Amino acid sequence: MKAAELFVRCLENEGVKYIFGIPGEENLDVMDALLDSSIRFITTRHEQGAAFMADVYGRLTERAGVCLATLGPGATNLITGVADANLDHAPLVAIAGQAGTNRLHKESHQVLDLEKVFHPVTKYAASLLEPEIIPEVVRKAFKLAQSEKTGATFIEFPENIAAMEVEEACLPVVFPPAPEPPAAEIEKAAALISRAAHPLILAGNGVVRAGAWRQLAAFAEHLNIPVANTFMAKGVIPFRHPCALGSAGLQSNDYVGCGFSRADVIISIGYDLVEYHPYLWHPTRDRTIIHIDQLPAEVDAHYPVAVGVTGDIKHSLTRIGELATPHPGHHMRPLRDRLIEEMDQHHEDTGYPVKPQKIIWDLRTALDLEDIVICDVGAHKMWMARMFRCEHPNTCIISNGFASMGIAVPGAIAAKLVHPERNIVAVTGDAGFLMNSQEIETAVRCRLPIVILIWNDGGYGLIEWKQLNRFKRRSNVDFTNPDFVKYAEAFGCNGYRVESTQELPTILKAALANDTVSIIDCPVDYRENIKFTEQMGSLVCPI
Ligand SMILES: Cc1ncc(C[n+]2csc(CCOP(=O)(O)OP(=O)(O)O)c2C)c(N)n1
């Protein structure tokens, strides 16, 4: 068969259902072979959108999302989304066309050394320089993307190789089990936890990747230990659970920060340093840290590990839970109570523009607990991370490793493909929305009814917040917006503008009931940002 056909067979063999991307001149054979495949190609309007779709597909399924571009500019357009997946540990395989091998040695139209370009943003980058290596390269790209720590890989496919004949077969797909944690480390960890006066759990995205959230909740409940989660681990313990302290990750003081100050033993579970710098939650460097993860800890002066329990997280939690002595009560309960008071504080507020807390309240009320929100990056993300309650993991997706703006709209499209039965909402700033808003055409064309909720402040809100905190003045953060209702209508979507705070719940309900894409322009009152900083600046810990 043709090498391009073998390549597509190998992708099918890996269980690939969708490829997100843009065809080009240098992948004609692959695009043609896809016509005879079970794989559905989702044609996007920008390669960055395709990469973000693959990124979020990977987060929601634990199987690599796949994106495809042509050589040169198509491939470089993929990079932001690929880097996002890699640093956030989302499994993703990126594919790019390449010029024929007979012109790679010289200056040549659209040619870049893509293996080198992708090297810093992937775990593995390879070129298909011989048709015979296709089964190995594809298997390796998927195996590495899908093994801890999951991330991005890259395959470059020169056009002359794609057109060659080859006789090879795809390799069997095997998922190696996570290794057993060593018994001695489990015993040491259990002893430290039993002796602790104020233990605290820090749960990260690795708990989601390991599918270990039930074991985490059982562990916390049985031992009576409070749990702080990173932004990327929202929902790993249901927020209604009395042990849940909420999200850690804001760079300012917060109630959850009081928990870290008070804790003597911090049990980090599936936590990646990229999610929340250790110097922010462990400035004193003097607490006992127990590291529970599939892999040994990254080196960091503020993350000195007393005991590292590496191996299957589910197994580690169950075994340590059996051995450790439960604690009598969780003294950090007031931290949770204070956070809940704040979440409830503005739910009847009628001030306009709408306060962030009120938008979150109305959104949470409008959605079912299994519905999914994809957050973009900005001030809205900080509010959502802190105040949007999640009862299930992967119901509020936040990019907090690479933290790239522009993920929400394409991410919501991928989420709708994975979970057509759930409501999917992209929560985005006005700036992040316009970075990839062209993908609403993709959503409309593919009949994927998502809701896009724009927090409109006419500027780069988060940056303004930081500037005001640091310098008490603003530098170059303002812009003007198009009329988002007309913009929506031009794409064939339903557009809404929130003219008064009272109408937000009705608009959300109407938008969620639509069978096409809905865009809600919601003016937001970001004076709350500075108020929040001041409030947290004078925070007196309630424990
Ligand atoms: C691609 C990218 N460019 C720049 C940044 C830096 N950045 C972080 S938040 C932000 C402002 C976001 O503004 P907006 O989307 O309107 O959201 P808001 O902060 O107003 O809620 C910027 C510029 C980034 N994280 N990603």
Coordinates of C-alpha atoms and ligand atoms in Angstrom, one line a residue:
M1 CA 0.0 0.0 0.0
K2 CA 0.9 3.6 -0.1
A3 CA 2.9 5.0 2.8
A4 CA 0.2 7.6 3.5
E5 CA -2.4 4.8 3.7
L6 CA -0.2 2.8 6.1
F7 CA 0.2 6.0 8.2
V8 CA -3.6 6.4 8.4
R9 CA -4.1 2.7 9.3
C10 CA -1.6 3.2 12.1
L11 CA -3.6 6.2 13.4
E12 CA -6.8 4.1 13.3
N13 CA -4.9 1.4 15.1
E14 CA -4.2 3.9 17.9
G15 CA -7.9 4.5 18.3
V16 CA -7.8 8.0 16.7
K17 CA -11.4 9.2 16.0
Y18 CA -10.7 12.8 15.0
I19 CA -7.9 14.8 13.4
F20 CA -8.2 18.6 13.8
G21 CA -6.3 20.6 11.2
I22 CA -5.9 22.3 7.9
P23 CA -4.8 20.5 4.7
G24 CA -1.9 21.7 2.7
E25 CA 0.0 21.0 -0.5
E26 CA 2.6 18.8 1.3
N27 CA 0.1 16.4 2.8
L28 CA -2.1 15.6 -0.2
D29 CA -1.6 11.9 0.1
V30 CA -2.5 11.8 3.8
M31 CA -5.6 13.9 3.2
D32 CA -6.6 11.6 0.4
A33 CA -6.0 8.4 2.4
L34 CA -8.2 9.9 5.2
L35 CA -11.2 9.7 2.8
D36 CA -11.1 5.9 3.1
S37 CA -10.7 5.9 6.9
S38 CA -13.0 5.8 9.9
I39 CA -11.2 9.0 11.2
R40 CA -13.2 12.2 11.0
F41 CA -11.2 15.2 9.9
I42 CA -12.3 18.4 11.5
T43 CA -11.3 21.2 9.2
T44 CA -10.4 24.3 11.3
R45 CA -9.8 27.9 10.5
H46 CA -6.4 28.3 12.1
E47 CA -3.8 25.6 13.0
Q48 CA -3.6 27.1 16.6
G49 CA -7.3 26.3 16.9
A50 CA -6.7 22.7 15.7
A51 CA -3.9 22.2 18.3
F52 CA -6.0 23.6 21.2
M53 CA -8.8 21.2 20.1
A54 CA -6.4 18.3 20.2
D55 CA -5.1 19.5 23.6
V56 CA -8.6 19.6 25.2
Y57 CA -9.5 16.3 23.5
G58 CA -6.5 14.8 25.2
R59 CA -7.4 16.2 28.6
L60 CA -10.9 14.9 28.4
T61 CA -10.2 11.4 27.1
E62 CA -6.7 10.6 28.3
R63 CA -6.0 9.5 24.7
A64 CA -3.9 11.7 22.5
G65 CA -5.7 14.3 20.6
V66 CA -4.4 14.7 17.0
C67 CA -3.8 17.8 15.0
L68 CA -2.4 18.2 11.5
A69 CA -0.9 21.0 9.5
T70 CA 1.1 21.5 6.4
L71 CA 4.8 22.3 6.5
G72 CA 6.4 25.7 7.4
P73 CA 3.8 28.3 8.4
G74 CA 1.1 25.7 9.0
A75 CA 3.4 23.8 11.4
T76 CA 4.6 27.0 13.2
N77 CA 0.9 28.0 13.7
L78 CA 0.4 24.7 15.7
I79 CA 3.1 25.6 18.2
T80 CA 1.2 27.5 20.9
G81 CA -1.4 24.7 21.3
V82 CA 1.2 22.0 21.2
A83 CA 3.3 23.7 23.8
D84 CA 0.2 24.2 25.9
A85 CA -0.5 20.5 25.8
N86 CA 3.1 19.6 26.6
L87 CA 3.5 21.9 29.6
D88 CA 0.0 21.1 30.9
H89 CA 0.6 17.3 30.4
A90 CA -2.2 16.7 28.0
P91 CA -1.6 13.9 25.5
L92 CA -1.4 15.2 22.0
V93 CA 0.2 14.0 18.7
A94 CA 0.9 16.8 16.1
I95 CA 1.5 15.9 12.5
A96 CA 3.0 18.2 9.8
G97 CA 3.7 17.7 6.1
Q98 CA 7.1 18.4 4.9
A99 CA 8.9 19.0 1.6
G100 CA 10.3 16.0 -0.2
T101 CA 13.6 14.7 1.1
N102 CA 15.2 15.8 -2.2
R103 CA 15.0 19.4 -1.1
L104 CA 15.5 19.4 2.6
H105 CA 19.3 20.0 2.4
K106 CA 19.0 23.5 0.9
E107 CA 17.1 26.8 1.1
S108 CA 13.7 25.8 -0.2
H109 CA 10.1 27.1 -0.4
Q110 CA 8.4 27.0 3.1
V111 CA 11.0 24.6 4.5
L112 CA 12.0 24.7 8.1
D113 CA 13.6 22.0 10.1
L114 CA 10.4 21.1 11.9
E115 CA 12.0 18.3 14.1
K116 CA 14.2 21.0 15.6
V117 CA 11.4 23.6 15.8
F118 CA 9.2 21.2 17.7
H119 CA 11.9 19.7 19.9
P120 CA 11.5 22.2 22.8
V121 CA 7.7 21.9 22.9
T122 CA 7.4 18.1 22.7
K123 CA 8.5 14.9 24.4
Y124 CA 9.5 13.4 21.1
A125 CA 9.8 14.7 17.5
A126 CA 10.6 12.5 14.5
S127 CA 10.7 12.6 10.8
L128 CA 9.4 9.8 8.6
L129 CA 12.4 9.6 6.4
E130 CA 11.7 6.0 5.3
P131 CA 8.2 4.5 4.8
E132 CA 9.2 1.3 6.7
I133 CA 9.5 3.2 10.0
I134 CA 5.9 4.5 10.0
P135 CA 4.6 1.8 12.4
E136 CA 7.4 2.4 14.9
V137 CA 7.3 6.2 14.8
V138 CA 3.5 6.3 15.1
R139 CA 3.5 3.8 18.0
K140 CA 6.3 5.6 19.7
A141 CA 4.6 9.0 19.3
F142 CA 1.4 7.8 20.9
K143 CA 3.1 5.7 23.5
L144 CA 5.1 8.6 24.8
A145 CA 2.3 11.2 24.5
Q146 CA 0.0 8.9 26.5
S147 CA 2.5 7.8 29.2
E148 CA 3.2 9.8 32.4
K149 CA 3.9 12.5 32.3
T150 CA 1.6 12.7 29.3
G151 CA 2.4 15.4 26.8
A152 CA 2.9 16.3 23.2
T153 CA 4.8 14.5 20.4
F154 CA 5.4 15.5 16.8
I155 CA 5.7 13.6 13.5
E156 CA 6.9 15.2 10.3
F157 CA 5.9 13.4 7.0
P158 CA 7.8 14.4 3.8
E159 CA 5.6 14.4 0.8
N160 CA 7.7 12.1 -1.4
I161 CA 7.8 9.4 1.4
A162 CA 4.0 9.7 1.8
A163 CA 3.6 8.7 -1.9
M164 CA 5.9 5.7 -1.8
E165 CA 4.8 2.0 -1.7
V166 CA 5.5 0.1 1.4
E167 CA 4.7 -3.4 2.9
E168 CA 4.5 -3.1 6.6
A169 CA 1.9 -3.6 9.3
C170 CA 0.9 -1.5 12.3
L171 CA 2.3 -2.5 15.7
P172 CA 0.0 -3.8 18.5
V173 CA -1.1 -1.1 21.0
V174 CA -0.3 -2.0 24.6
F175 CA -0.8 0.2 27.7
P176 CA 1.8 -0.7 30.3
P177 CA 0.3 -0.6 33.8
A178 CA 1.6 2.0 36.3
P179 CA 4.3 0.5 38.6
E180 CA 3.5 -0.7 42.1
P181 CA 4.7 1.8 44.8
P182 CA 7.4 0.4 47.1
A183 CA 6.1 -0.9 50.4
A184 CA 8.8 0.8 52.5
E185 CA 7.9 4.2 51.2
I186 CA 4.2 3.6 51.8
E187 CA 5.0 2.7 55.4
K188 CA 7.2 5.8 55.9
A189 CA 4.5 8.0 54.4
A190 CA 1.8 6.5 56.6
A191 CA 3.9 7.0 59.7
L192 CA 4.6 10.7 58.9
I193 CA 0.9 11.3 58.3
S194 CA -0.1 9.5 61.5
R195 CA 2.3 11.7 63.5
A196 CA 1.3 15.0 61.8
A197 CA -0.5 17.6 63.8
H198 CA -2.0 19.6 60.9
P199 CA -1.7 17.6 57.6
L200 CA -2.9 19.1 54.4
I201 CA -3.3 17.5 50.9
L202 CA -2.3 19.4 47.8
A203 CA -4.0 17.6 44.8
G204 CA -2.9 18.2 41.3
N205 CA -3.8 17.3 37.7
G206 CA -1.9 14.0 38.0
V207 CA -4.9 12.8 40.1
V208 CA -7.1 13.4 37.1
R209 CA -4.7 11.7 34.7
A210 CA -4.5 8.7 37.0
G211 CA -8.3 8.5 37.4
A212 CA -7.6 8.4 41.1
W213 CA -10.2 11.0 42.4
R214 CA -12.4 8.4 44.1
Q215 CA -9.4 7.0 46.0
L216 CA -8.4 10.6 46.9
A217 CA -11.8 11.5 48.3
A218 CA -11.8 8.2 50.3
F219 CA -8.3 8.8 51.6
A220 CA -9.1 12.4 52.7
E221 CA -12.4 11.3 54.3
H222 CA -11.0 8.3 56.1
L223 CA -8.0 10.2 57.5
N224 CA -9.9 13.4 58.0
I225 CA -7.4 15.5 56.1
P226 CA -8.4 18.7 54.2
V227 CA -7.7 18.9 50.5
A228 CA -6.5 21.9 48.5
N229 CA -6.6 21.4 44.7
T230 CA -4.7 23.1 42.0
F231 CA -6.6 25.0 39.3
M232 CA -6.1 22.0 37.0
A233 CA -7.5 19.6 39.6
K234 CA -10.8 21.3 40.2
G235 CA -13.4 18.7 41.1
V236 CA -10.9 15.9 42.1
I237 CA -12.7 16.1 45.4
P238 CA -16.3 17.2 45.1
F239 CA -16.6 20.7 46.5
R240 CA -19.6 19.6 48.6
H241 CA -17.2 17.3 50.5
P242 CA -16.4 18.8 54.0
C243 CA -12.7 18.1 53.4
A244 CA -12.6 20.3 50.3
L245 CA -10.7 23.6 50.9
G246 CA -11.0 24.9 47.3
S247 CA -8.4 25.9 44.7
A248 CA -4.8 27.0 45.5
G249 CA -3.0 28.9 42.8
L250 CA -3.8 32.6 43.2
Q251 CA -0.6 34.5 43.7
S252 CA -2.1 36.5 46.6
N253 CA -3.0 35.5 50.1
D254 CA -6.2 33.5 50.4
Y255 CA -8.0 31.3 52.9
V256 CA -6.4 28.2 51.4
G257 CA -3.0 29.9 51.8
C258 CA -3.7 30.0 55.6
G259 CA -4.0 26.2 55.3
F260 CA -0.5 25.9 53.9
S261 CA 0.9 28.3 56.6
R262 CA -0.7 26.2 59.3
A263 CA 0.2 22.7 57.9
D264 CA 3.2 20.8 59.3
V265 CA 2.9 17.9 56.8
I266 CA 1.9 18.6 53.2
I267 CA 0.9 15.5 51.1
S268 CA 1.2 16.4 47.5
I269 CA -0.7 14.0 45.2
G270 CA -0.3 14.0 41.4
Y271 CA 1.0 17.6 41.7
D272 CA 3.1 19.1 38.9
L273 CA 5.3 22.0 39.9
V274 CA 4.2 23.9 36.7
E275 CA 0.6 24.2 38.2
Y276 CA 1.6 26.4 41.2
H277 CA 5.2 27.4 42.1
P278 CA 6.2 25.8 45.4
Y279 CA 7.8 29.1 46.6
L280 CA 4.3 30.5 46.7
W281 CA 2.8 27.9 49.0
H282 CA 6.0 26.9 50.8
P283 CA 8.1 30.0 51.2
T284 CA 9.5 28.8 54.6
R285 CA 10.9 25.6 53.1
D286 CA 10.5 23.9 56.5
R287 CA 7.4 21.7 56.2
T288 CA 7.5 18.0 55.7
I289 CA 6.5 17.1 52.2
I290 CA 5.2 13.7 51.1
H291 CA 5.2 13.3 47.3
I292 CA 2.7 10.8 45.9
D293 CA 2.9 10.5 42.1
Q294 CA 3.6 8.2 39.3
L295 CA 7.1 9.7 38.9
P296 CA 9.7 11.0 41.2
A297 CA 9.5 14.7 42.1
E298 CA 11.0 17.5 40.1
V299 CA 13.9 19.3 41.8
D300 CA 13.0 22.6 43.5
A301 CA 14.6 24.3 46.5
H302 CA 11.1 24.9 47.9
Y303 CA 10.0 21.3 47.3
P304 CA 12.2 19.2 49.6
V305 CA 10.7 15.7 49.6
A306 CA 10.8 13.8 52.9
V307 CA 9.2 10.7 51.4
G308 CA 8.5 10.0 47.7
V309 CA 5.9 7.4 47.0
T310 CA 6.2 6.8 43.3
G311 CA 3.9 4.4 41.4
D312 CA 0.2 3.9 40.8
I313 CA -1.5 6.8 42.7
K314 CA -4.7 4.8 43.3
H315 CA -2.8 2.0 44.9
S316 CA -0.6 4.3 46.9
L317 CA -3.6 6.2 48.4
T318 CA -5.4 3.0 49.2
R319 CA -2.4 1.4 50.9
I320 CA -1.4 4.5 52.9
G321 CA -5.0 5.0 53.9
E322 CA -5.1 1.5 55.4
L323 CA -1.9 2.0 57.4
A324 CA -2.2 5.6 58.6
T325 CA -4.1 6.6 61.8
P326 CA -7.1 8.9 61.1
H327 CA -7.0 12.4 62.5
P328 CA -9.6 13.4 65.0
G329 CA -10.9 16.5 63.3
H330 CA -10.1 18.9 60.5
H331 CA -9.1 22.2 62.1
M332 CA -9.1 23.9 58.7
R333 CA -12.9 23.8 58.4
P334 CA -13.2 27.6 59.0
L335 CA -11.2 28.3 55.8
R336 CA -13.8 26.4 53.8
D337 CA -16.7 28.2 55.6
R338 CA -15.2 31.6 54.8
L339 CA -14.8 30.8 51.2
I340 CA -18.4 29.6 50.9
E341 CA -19.6 32.8 52.5
E342 CA -17.8 34.7 49.8
M343 CA -19.1 32.6 47.1
D344 CA -22.6 33.3 48.3
Q345 CA -22.1 37.0 49.0
H346 CA -23.1 38.6 45.7
H347 CA -25.7 36.1 44.3
E348 CA -28.5 38.7 44.6
D349 CA -26.4 41.6 43.5
T350 CA -28.0 43.9 40.9
G351 CA -25.0 46.2 40.2
Y352 CA -24.0 46.7 36.6
P353 CA -21.6 45.8 35.0
V354 CA -22.0 42.4 36.5
K355 CA -19.6 41.4 39.3
P356 CA -17.4 38.4 38.6
Q357 CA -18.9 36.6 41.6
K358 CA -22.4 37.1 40.3
I359 CA -21.5 35.8 36.8
I360 CA -20.1 32.7 38.4
W361 CA -23.1 32.2 40.6
D362 CA -25.5 32.4 37.7
L363 CA -23.4 30.2 35.5
R364 CA -23.1 27.5 38.2
T365 CA -26.9 27.7 38.7
A366 CA -27.6 27.4 35.0
L367 CA -25.4 24.3 34.5
D368 CA -25.7 20.7 35.5
L369 CA -22.9 19.4 37.6
E370 CA -21.5 17.2 34.8
D371 CA -21.6 20.0 32.2
I372 CA -18.2 21.3 31.2
V373 CA -16.7 24.8 31.3
I374 CA -13.5 25.6 29.3
C375 CA -11.8 28.6 30.8
D376 CA -9.6 30.9 28.9
V377 CA -6.7 32.8 30.5
G378 CA -7.0 36.1 32.2
A379 CA -8.7 37.7 35.3
H380 CA -11.8 35.6 34.6
K381 CA -9.8 32.5 35.0
M382 CA -8.6 33.6 38.5
W383 CA -12.2 34.2 39.5
M384 CA -13.4 30.9 38.0
A385 CA -10.6 28.9 39.6
R386 CA -11.4 30.3 43.0
M387 CA -15.2 30.5 43.0
F388 CA -16.7 28.1 40.5
R389 CA -17.6 25.0 42.4
C390 CA -16.9 21.7 40.8
E391 CA -18.3 18.3 42.0
H392 CA -16.5 16.3 39.2
P393 CA -13.0 16.4 37.8
N394 CA -12.6 17.7 34.2
T395 CA -15.7 19.8 34.4
C396 CA -13.8 23.1 34.5
I397 CA -10.8 22.9 32.2
I398 CA -8.1 25.4 33.0
S399 CA -4.7 25.8 31.2
N400 CA -2.4 26.7 34.1
G401 CA 0.9 25.3 33.0
F402 CA 1.5 27.1 29.7
A403 CA -1.6 29.3 30.5
S404 CA -2.2 30.4 26.9
M405 CA -5.0 32.7 26.0
G406 CA -7.1 31.5 23.1
I407 CA -7.8 28.0 24.3
A408 CA -11.5 28.3 25.4
V409 CA -13.3 28.5 22.0
P410 CA -11.5 25.7 20.2
G411 CA -11.4 23.7 23.5
A412 CA -15.1 23.9 23.8
I413 CA -15.5 22.6 20.3
A414 CA -13.4 19.5 21.2
A415 CA -15.3 19.1 24.5
K416 CA -18.6 19.0 22.6
L417 CA -17.3 16.3 20.2
V418 CA -16.3 14.2 23.2
H419 CA -19.5 14.9 25.3
P420 CA -22.3 15.8 22.9
E421 CA -24.8 15.1 25.7
R422 CA -23.5 17.7 28.0
N423 CA -23.7 21.5 27.9
I424 CA -20.3 23.0 27.1
V425 CA -19.5 26.7 27.9
A426 CA -16.4 28.6 26.9
V427 CA -15.7 31.2 29.5
T428 CA -13.4 33.8 28.0
G429 CA -12.2 37.4 28.2
D430 CA -12.8 39.7 25.3
A431 CA -9.2 39.5 24.3
G432 CA -8.8 35.7 24.4
F433 CA -12.1 35.3 22.5
L434 CA -10.8 37.3 19.5
M435 CA -7.6 35.3 19.5
N436 CA -9.4 32.2 18.1
S437 CA -13.0 33.4 17.5
Q438 CA -12.6 32.3 13.9
E439 CA -13.3 28.7 15.1
I440 CA -16.9 29.6 15.7
E441 CA -17.3 29.0 12.0
T442 CA -15.9 25.4 12.6
A443 CA -18.5 24.9 15.4
V444 CA -21.4 26.1 13.3
R445 CA -20.3 24.1 10.3
C446 CA -19.8 20.9 12.4
R447 CA -23.1 21.5 14.2
L448 CA -21.6 21.7 17.6
P449 CA -23.8 23.9 19.8
I450 CA -21.5 25.5 22.4
V451 CA -22.1 28.6 24.5
I452 CA -19.4 31.3 24.6
L453 CA -19.6 33.6 27.6
I454 CA -17.5 36.7 27.1
W455 CA -16.4 38.7 30.1
N456 CA -16.3 42.1 28.4
D457 CA -14.1 44.8 30.1
G458 CA -12.6 46.4 26.9
G459 CA -9.1 45.5 27.9
Y460 CA -6.4 43.0 29.1
G461 CA -8.0 42.7 32.5
L462 CA -5.5 40.5 34.3
I463 CA -2.6 42.6 33.1
E464 CA -4.3 45.8 34.2
W465 CA -4.9 44.1 37.6
K466 CA -1.2 43.3 38.0
Q467 CA -0.1 46.7 36.8
L468 CA -2.4 48.5 39.3
N469 CA -1.2 46.2 42.1
R470 CA 2.5 46.9 41.3
F471 CA 2.6 50.5 40.0
K472 CA -0.8 51.9 40.8
R473 CA -1.2 52.9 37.1
R474 CA -2.1 51.2 33.8
S475 CA 0.0 50.8 30.7
N476 CA -1.5 50.0 27.3
V477 CA -4.1 47.6 28.3
D478 CA -7.2 49.1 26.6
F479 CA -8.8 48.2 23.3
T480 CA -12.1 48.5 21.6
N481 CA -14.4 45.6 20.7
P482 CA -16.6 44.8 17.8
D483 CA -20.3 44.5 18.4
F484 CA -20.3 40.9 19.6
V485 CA -24.0 40.4 18.9
K486 CA -23.5 41.4 15.2
Y487 CA -20.3 39.4 15.1
A488 CA -22.2 36.3 16.3
E489 CA -24.9 36.9 13.8
A490 CA -22.4 37.3 10.9
F491 CA -21.3 33.7 11.7
G492 CA -24.9 32.4 11.9
C493 CA -24.8 32.2 15.7
N494 CA -27.2 33.6 18.3
G495 CA -25.8 36.7 19.9
Y496 CA -26.9 38.2 23.3
R497 CA -25.8 41.3 25.1
V498 CA -26.4 41.4 28.9
E499 CA -28.0 44.8 29.4
S500 CA -28.8 44.4 33.0
T501 CA -27.5 42.0 35.7
Q502 CA -31.0 40.6 36.3
E503 CA -31.3 39.2 32.8
L504 CA -28.1 37.1 32.9
P505 CA -29.8 33.9 34.2
T506 CA -32.5 34.1 31.5
I507 CA -29.9 34.7 28.8
L508 CA -27.8 31.8 30.0
K509 CA -30.9 29.5 30.0
A510 CA -31.9 30.6 26.5
A511 CA -28.3 30.1 25.2
L512 CA -28.0 26.7 26.7
A513 CA -31.3 25.6 25.1
N514 CA -30.1 26.6 21.6
D515 CA -29.1 24.1 19.0
T516 CA -26.5 26.3 17.5
V517 CA -23.5 28.3 18.8
S518 CA -24.5 31.1 21.2
I519 CA -22.3 34.1 22.1
I520 CA -23.1 36.1 25.2
D521 CA -21.5 39.5 25.6
C522 CA -21.4 40.1 29.4
P523 CA -19.9 43.4 30.6
V524 CA -17.9 42.7 33.8
D525 CA -17.1 44.9 36.7
Y526 CA -13.4 44.4 37.2
R527 CA -13.3 47.0 40.0
E528 CA -13.8 43.8 42.0
N529 CA -10.2 42.7 41.1
I530 CA -8.6 45.5 43.2
K531 CA -11.1 45.1 46.0
F532 CA -10.2 41.4 46.1
T533 CA -6.5 42.2 46.3
E534 CA -7.1 44.7 49.1
Q535 CA -9.3 42.3 51.0
M536 CA -6.8 39.5 50.7
G537 CA -3.9 41.9 51.6
S538 CA -5.5 42.5 55.0
L539 CA -6.6 38.9 55.5
V540 CA -6.4 37.7 59.1
C541 CA -6.3 33.9 59.0
P542 CA -9.4 32.4 60.7
I543 CA -7.4 29.4 62.0
Ligands
LIG1 C1 -1.2 33.9 24.1 C2 -1.0 34.7 25.3 N1 -0.7 36.0 25.2 C3 -0.5 36.8 26.3 C4 -0.7 36.3 27.5 C5 -0.5 37.1 28.8 N2 -1.8 37.4 29.3 C6 -2.3 36.7 30.3 S1 -3.9 37.2 30.7 C7 -3.9 38.4 29.6 C8 -5.1 39.3 29.4 C9 -6.3 38.6 29.1 O1 -7.3 39.5 28.7 P1 -8.8 39.0 28.4 O2 -8.8 37.8 27.5 O3 -9.6 40.1 28.0 O4 -9.3 38.4 29.8 P2 -9.4 39.3 31.2 O5 -8.1 39.3 31.9 O6 -9.9 40.7 30.8 O7 -10.4 38.5 32.0 C10 -2.7 38.5 28.9 C11 -2.3 39.4 27.8 C12 -1.0 34.9 27.6 N3 -1.2 34.3 28.8 N4 -1.2 34.2 26.5

